[in-house]
mmCIF file of C-alpha atoms in Angstrom:
data_model
loop_
_atom_site.group_PDB
_atom_site.id
_atom_site.type_symbol
_atom_site.label_atom_id
_atom_site.label_comp_id
_atom_site.label_asym_id
_atom_site.label_seq_id
_atom_site.Cartn_x
_atom_site.Cartn_y
_atom_site.Cartn_z
ATOM 1 C CA MET A 251 -7.698 -10.797 -12.799
ATOM 2 C CA LYS A 252 -10.603 -13.173 -13.540
ATOM 3 C CA HIS A 253 -11.722 -12.967 -9.902
ATOM 4 C CA LEU A 254 -11.678 -9.154 -10.008
ATOM 5 C CA ILE A 255 -13.813 -9.086 -13.172
ATOM 6 C CA ALA A 256 -16.263 -11.562 -11.617
ATOM 7 C CA ILE A 257 -16.585 -9.476 -8.429
ATOM 8 C CA ILE A 258 -17.143 -6.263 -10.396
ATOM 9 C CA LEU A 259 -19.799 -7.901 -12.612
ATOM 10 C CA ILE A 260 -21.636 -9.266 -9.558
ATOM 11 C CA CYS A 261 -21.539 -5.853 -7.882
ATOM 12 C CA TYR A 262 -22.740 -4.227 -11.101
ATOM 13 C CA ALA A 263 -25.664 -6.661 -11.366
ATOM 14 C CA PHE A 264 -26.755 -6.074 -7.759
ATOM 15 C CA ASN A 265 -26.216 -2.352 -7.895
ATOM 16 C CA GLY A 266 -28.020 -2.038 -11.198
ATOM 17 C CA SER A 267 -31.161 -3.525 -9.659
ATOM 18 C CA CYS A 268 -31.147 -1.037 -6.753
ATOM 19 C CA GLN A 269 -32.496 2.483 -7.206
ATOM 20 C CA ILE A 270 -30.062 4.140 -4.782
ATOM 21 C CA ASP A 271 -29.394 7.847 -5.000
ATOM 22 C CA LYS A 272 -25.593 7.871 -5.049
ATOM 23 C CA PRO A 273 -24.064 10.599 -2.821
ATOM 24 C CA ILE A 274 -21.552 11.804 -5.404
ATOM 25 C CA LYS A 275 -22.835 15.342 -5.910
ATOM 26 C CA ARG A 276 -20.993 18.617 -5.520
ATOM 27 C CA GLY A 277 -20.493 19.434 -1.829
ATOM 28 C CA ASP A 278 -20.695 15.821 -0.631
ATOM 29 C CA ILE A 279 -17.950 14.475 1.647
ATOM 30 C CA VAL A 280 -16.430 10.997 1.655
ATOM 31 C CA LEU A 281 -14.584 9.340 4.545
ATOM 32 C CA GLY A 282 -12.803 6.029 4.392
ATOM 33 C CA GLY A 283 -9.534 4.273 4.845
ATOM 34 C CA SER A 284 -7.809 0.961 5.137
ATOM 35 C CA SER A 285 -5.706 -1.039 7.550
ATOM 36 C CA SER A 286 -3.631 -4.152 7.060
ATOM 37 C CA PHE A 287 -1.653 -6.745 8.970
ATOM 38 C CA SER A 288 0.880 -9.110 7.458
ATOM 39 C CA TYR A 289 3.161 -11.813 8.807
ATOM 40 C CA SER A 290 5.784 -13.694 6.837
ATOM 41 C CA LYS A 291 8.402 -16.323 7.597
ATOM 42 C CA ILE A 292 11.259 -17.224 5.255
ATOM 43 C CA ASN A 293 13.596 -20.177 5.721
ATOM 44 C CA SER A 294 16.833 -19.898 3.723
ATOM 45 C CA ARG A 295 20.033 -21.852 3.203
ATOM 46 C CA TYR A 296 23.166 -20.126 1.922
ATOM 47 C CA LYS A 297 26.343 -21.585 0.449
ATOM 48 C CA PHE A 298 29.528 -19.594 1.058
ATOM 49 C CA LEU A 299 33.257 -19.990 0.571
ATOM 50 C CA ASP A 300 35.642 -19.804 3.519
ATOM 51 C CA PHE A 301 38.723 -18.063 2.117
ATOM 52 C CA VAL A 302 40.888 -19.362 4.968
ATOM 53 C CA ASP A 303 40.588 -23.089 4.288
ATOM 54 C CA GLY A 304 39.122 -22.874 0.775
ATOM 55 C CA GLN A 305 36.090 -24.989 1.718
ATOM 56 C CA TYR A 306 32.406 -24.364 1.012
ATOM 57 C CA TYR A 307 29.983 -24.295 3.931
ATOM 58 C CA TYR A 308 26.227 -23.946 4.357
ATOM 59 C CA GLN A 309 24.399 -21.622 6.709
ATOM 60 C CA ASN A 310 20.707 -21.723 7.571
ATOM 61 C CA SER A 311 18.760 -18.537 8.207
ATOM 62 C CA ASP A 312 15.210 -17.867 9.429
ATOM 63 C CA GLN A 313 13.563 -14.516 8.769
ATOM 64 C CA LYS A 314 10.305 -13.300 10.310
ATOM 65 C CA SER A 315 8.485 -10.079 9.468
ATOM 66 C CA VAL A 316 5.411 -8.376 10.923
ATOM 67 C CA THR A 317 3.829 -5.267 9.392
ATOM 68 C CA VAL A 318 0.846 -3.202 10.559
ATOM 69 C CA SER A 319 -0.426 -0.188 8.616
ATOM 70 C CA PHE A 320 -3.234 2.386 8.821
ATOM 71 C CA SER A 321 -4.401 4.830 6.167
ATOM 72 C CA PRO A 322 -7.501 7.037 6.714
ATOM 73 C CA LEU A 323 -9.020 9.033 3.848
ATOM 74 C CA PHE A 324 -10.907 12.324 3.464
ATOM 75 C CA GLY A 325 -12.374 13.687 0.232
ATOM 76 C CA TYR A 326 -14.629 16.492 -1.011
ATOM 77 C CA PHE A 327 -16.680 16.567 -4.235
ATOM 78 C CA ILE A 328 -15.787 19.764 -6.082
ATOM 79 C CA ILE A 329 -18.256 18.939 -8.882
ATOM 80 C CA ASP A 330 -20.702 16.089 -9.458
ATOM 81 C CA GLY A 331 -18.750 12.823 -9.583
ATOM 82 C CA LEU A 332 -15.298 14.361 -9.041
ATOM 83 C CA VAL A 333 -13.718 14.154 -5.593
ATOM 84 C CA ILE A 334 -10.320 15.393 -4.442
ATOM 85 C CA GLY A 335 -8.815 14.558 -1.094
ATOM 86 C CA ILE A 336 -5.917 13.437 1.012
ATOM 87 C CA SER A 337 -4.861 10.215 2.722
ATOM 88 C CA PRO A 338 -2.260 10.207 5.537
ATOM 89 C CA SER A 339 -0.685 6.875 6.473
ATOM 90 C CA TYR A 340 1.402 5.153 9.127
ATOM 91 C CA SER A 341 3.048 1.734 9.157
ATOM 92 C CA TYR A 342 5.099 -0.254 11.650
ATOM 93 C CA SER A 343 7.320 -3.120 10.560
ATOM 94 C CA LYS A 344 9.574 -5.472 12.511
ATOM 95 C CA THR A 345 12.013 -7.879 10.856
ATOM 96 C CA VAL A 346 14.038 -10.511 12.707
ATOM 97 C CA PHE A 347 16.616 -12.905 11.294
ATOM 98 C CA THR A 348 20.047 -14.287 12.173
ATOM 99 C CA ASN A 349 22.002 -11.690 14.198
ATOM 100 C CA TYR A 350 19.642 -8.904 13.154
ATOM 101 C CA GLU A 351 16.500 -7.205 14.409
ATOM 102 C CA GLY A 352 15.202 -4.072 12.724
ATOM 103 C CA ILE A 353 12.173 -1.849 13.322
ATOM 104 C CA ALA A 354 10.852 0.591 10.722
ATOM 105 C CA ASN A 355 8.339 3.394 11.270
ATOM 106 C CA SER A 356 6.899 5.092 8.195
ATOM 107 C CA PHE A 357 4.776 8.223 7.837
ATOM 108 C CA GLY A 358 3.172 9.306 4.589
ATOM 109 C CA ILE A 359 0.774 11.693 2.893
ATOM 110 C CA ALA A 360 -0.962 11.142 -0.441
ATOM 111 C CA PRO A 361 -3.313 13.539 -2.268
ATOM 112 C CA PHE A 362 -5.738 11.903 -4.705
ATOM 113 C CA ILE A 363 -8.310 12.683 -7.372
ATOM 114 C CA LYS A 364 -11.154 10.318 -8.212
ATOM 115 C CA TYR A 365 -14.069 10.326 -10.632
ATOM 116 C CA TYR A 366 -17.268 8.302 -10.172
ATOM 117 C CA PHE A 367 -19.252 7.517 -13.316
ATOM 118 C CA ASP A 368 -23.051 7.286 -13.159
ATOM 119 C CA ASN A 369 -22.939 3.507 -13.769
ATOM 120 C CA GLY A 370 -20.825 2.920 -10.628
ATOM 121 C CA PHE A 371 -17.377 2.552 -12.181
ATOM 122 C CA PHE A 372 -14.607 4.899 -11.080
ATOM 123 C CA ALA A 373 -11.074 5.955 -12.003
ATOM 124 C CA ASP A 374 -8.591 7.115 -9.383
ATOM 125 C CA LEU A 375 -5.115 8.651 -9.326
ATOM 126 C CA GLU A 376 -3.027 8.937 -6.164
ATOM 127 C CA SER A 377 0.467 10.336 -5.717
ATOM 128 C CA GLY A 378 2.272 10.425 -2.416
ATOM 129 C CA TYR A 379 5.353 10.904 -0.280
ATOM 130 C CA ARG A 380 6.460 8.652 2.578
ATOM 131 C CA TYR A 381 9.312 9.003 5.060
ATOM 132 C CA SER A 382 10.691 5.926 6.802
ATOM 133 C CA ILE A 383 13.136 5.489 9.700
ATOM 134 C CA LEU A 384 14.842 2.117 10.159
ATOM 135 C CA LYS A 385 16.396 1.343 13.556
ATOM 136 C CA GLN A 386 18.589 -1.706 14.090
ATOM 137 C CA GLN A 387 18.483 -3.132 17.593
ATOM 138 C CA GLY A 388 21.774 -2.855 19.485
ATOM 139 C CA VAL A 389 23.166 -0.237 17.094
ATOM 140 C CA ASP A 390 23.041 3.497 17.780
ATOM 141 C CA TYR A 391 22.219 4.376 14.191
ATOM 142 C CA LYS A 392 19.055 5.099 12.223
ATOM 143 C CA ARG A 393 18.741 4.782 8.465
ATOM 144 C CA LYS A 394 16.325 7.128 6.709
ATOM 145 C CA TYR A 395 14.470 6.622 3.437
ATOM 146 C CA SER A 396 12.114 8.791 1.422
ATOM 147 C CA TYR A 397 9.558 7.281 -0.957
ATOM 148 C CA LEU A 398 7.790 8.851 -3.917
ATOM 149 C CA SER A 399 4.856 6.952 -5.390
ATOM 150 C CA VAL A 400 2.129 7.155 -8.015
ATOM 151 C CA SER A 401 -0.829 4.796 -8.233
ATOM 152 C CA PRO A 402 -3.656 4.878 -10.823
ATOM 153 C CA SER A 403 -6.583 2.485 -10.374
ATOM 154 C CA VAL A 404 -9.975 1.515 -11.796
ATOM 155 C CA GLY A 405 -12.840 -0.175 -9.998
ATOM 156 C CA TYR A 406 -16.514 -0.304 -9.163
ATOM 157 C CA ALA A 407 -18.449 1.291 -6.281
ATOM 158 C CA PHE A 408 -21.143 -0.978 -4.870
ATOM 159 C CA PHE A 409 -23.468 1.182 -2.746
ATOM 160 C CA ILE A 410 -24.989 -0.819 0.110
ATOM 161 C CA ASN A 411 -27.189 2.186 0.834
ATOM 162 C CA SER A 412 -27.106 5.922 0.162
ATOM 163 C CA LYS A 413 -24.250 6.430 2.645
ATOM 164 C CA VAL A 414 -21.941 3.400 2.390
ATOM 165 C CA SER A 415 -20.032 1.846 -0.506
ATOM 166 C CA ILE A 416 -17.717 -1.130 -0.984
ATOM 167 C CA GLU A 417 -15.212 -0.562 -3.784
ATOM 168 C CA PRO A 418 -13.147 -3.390 -5.325
ATOM 169 C CA SER A 419 -10.423 -2.091 -7.634
ATOM 170 C CA LEU A 420 -7.356 -3.015 -9.641
ATOM 171 C CA LYS A 421 -4.375 -0.769 -8.922
ATOM 172 C CA TYR A 422 -0.957 -0.218 -10.465
ATOM 173 C CA PHE A 423 1.636 0.921 -7.930
ATOM 174 C CA PHE A 424 5.010 2.538 -8.664
ATOM 175 C CA SER A 425 7.364 3.612 -5.885
ATOM 176 C CA LYS A 426 10.904 4.976 -5.809
ATOM 177 C CA ALA A 427 12.808 4.879 -2.514
ATOM 178 C CA ILE A 428 15.897 7.020 -1.925
ATOM 179 C CA ASP A 429 18.437 6.280 0.801
ATOM 180 C CA LYS A 430 18.884 9.688 2.467
ATOM 181 C CA ASP A 431 22.043 8.628 4.330
ATOM 182 C CA ASP A 432 23.924 7.359 1.292
ATOM 183 C CA ILE A 433 26.332 9.861 -0.299
ATOM 184 C CA GLY A 434 25.493 8.634 -3.782
ATOM 185 C CA ASN A 435 21.733 8.785 -3.103
ATOM 186 C CA SER A 436 21.208 5.124 -3.989
ATOM 187 C CA TYR A 437 17.619 4.120 -4.711
ATOM 188 C CA PHE A 438 15.388 1.195 -5.592
ATOM 189 C CA GLU A 439 12.117 1.072 -7.524
ATOM 190 C CA THR A 440 8.963 -1.008 -7.122
ATOM 191 C CA ASN A 441 6.404 -1.841 -9.813
ATOM 192 C CA SER A 442 3.373 -3.923 -8.886
ATOM 193 C CA PHE A 443 -0.300 -4.607 -9.593
ATOM 194 C CA LEU A 444 -2.629 -4.872 -6.602
ATOM 195 C CA PHE A 445 -6.219 -5.897 -5.968
ATOM 196 C CA SER A 446 -7.870 -3.987 -3.139
ATOM 197 C CA ILE A 447 -11.292 -3.473 -1.571
ATOM 198 C CA GLY A 448 -12.133 -0.087 -0.080
ATOM 199 C CA PHE A 449 -14.846 0.901 2.395
ATOM 200 C CA HIS A 450 -16.272 4.435 2.215
ATOM 201 C CA ILE A 451 -18.824 6.505 4.121
ATOM 202 C CA PHE A 452 -20.491 9.486 2.417
ATOM 203 C CA LEU A 453 -21.803 12.543 4.255
#
């Protein structure tokens, strides 16, 4: 949190000294997006009871995960400072651990509304839907999930010039995933705070 405040204050100081005509007027168009790559490795040790001989045993497990995601963005200013738009997304994830290998492909769409203040700060609200298909290697079965999410954020737009901005922000993310193949429609929820940096081009 302290780092985010420091970055925003630095951007505000630099931006305040530049007389840049910000392209946030009615009729302007904004293009942007984000991409990410993550890799994780988890080493675990489990203790379990063998009901046959009544003894406890230990089992080691290694888990590796790779995720790649892309999310372009398109927006249109309906009035000065206020932009509405849409952001499609795609992600690929592969998880491997003991006796298991799974691949998930996810497709999503998220409309958003965002307001830029004259001093460079902005407030944003995004709500979306994502559909994910999980395929386990060696098993002729696919598990399907649907995700509903909402994500408000606040940040600061640092305009490098009259066409390009870098936008650090603090975001709250809520997501609810529903297992479409489960009769009882089981679900799980995610609540998290995220720091992100966006890159936008204005036309």
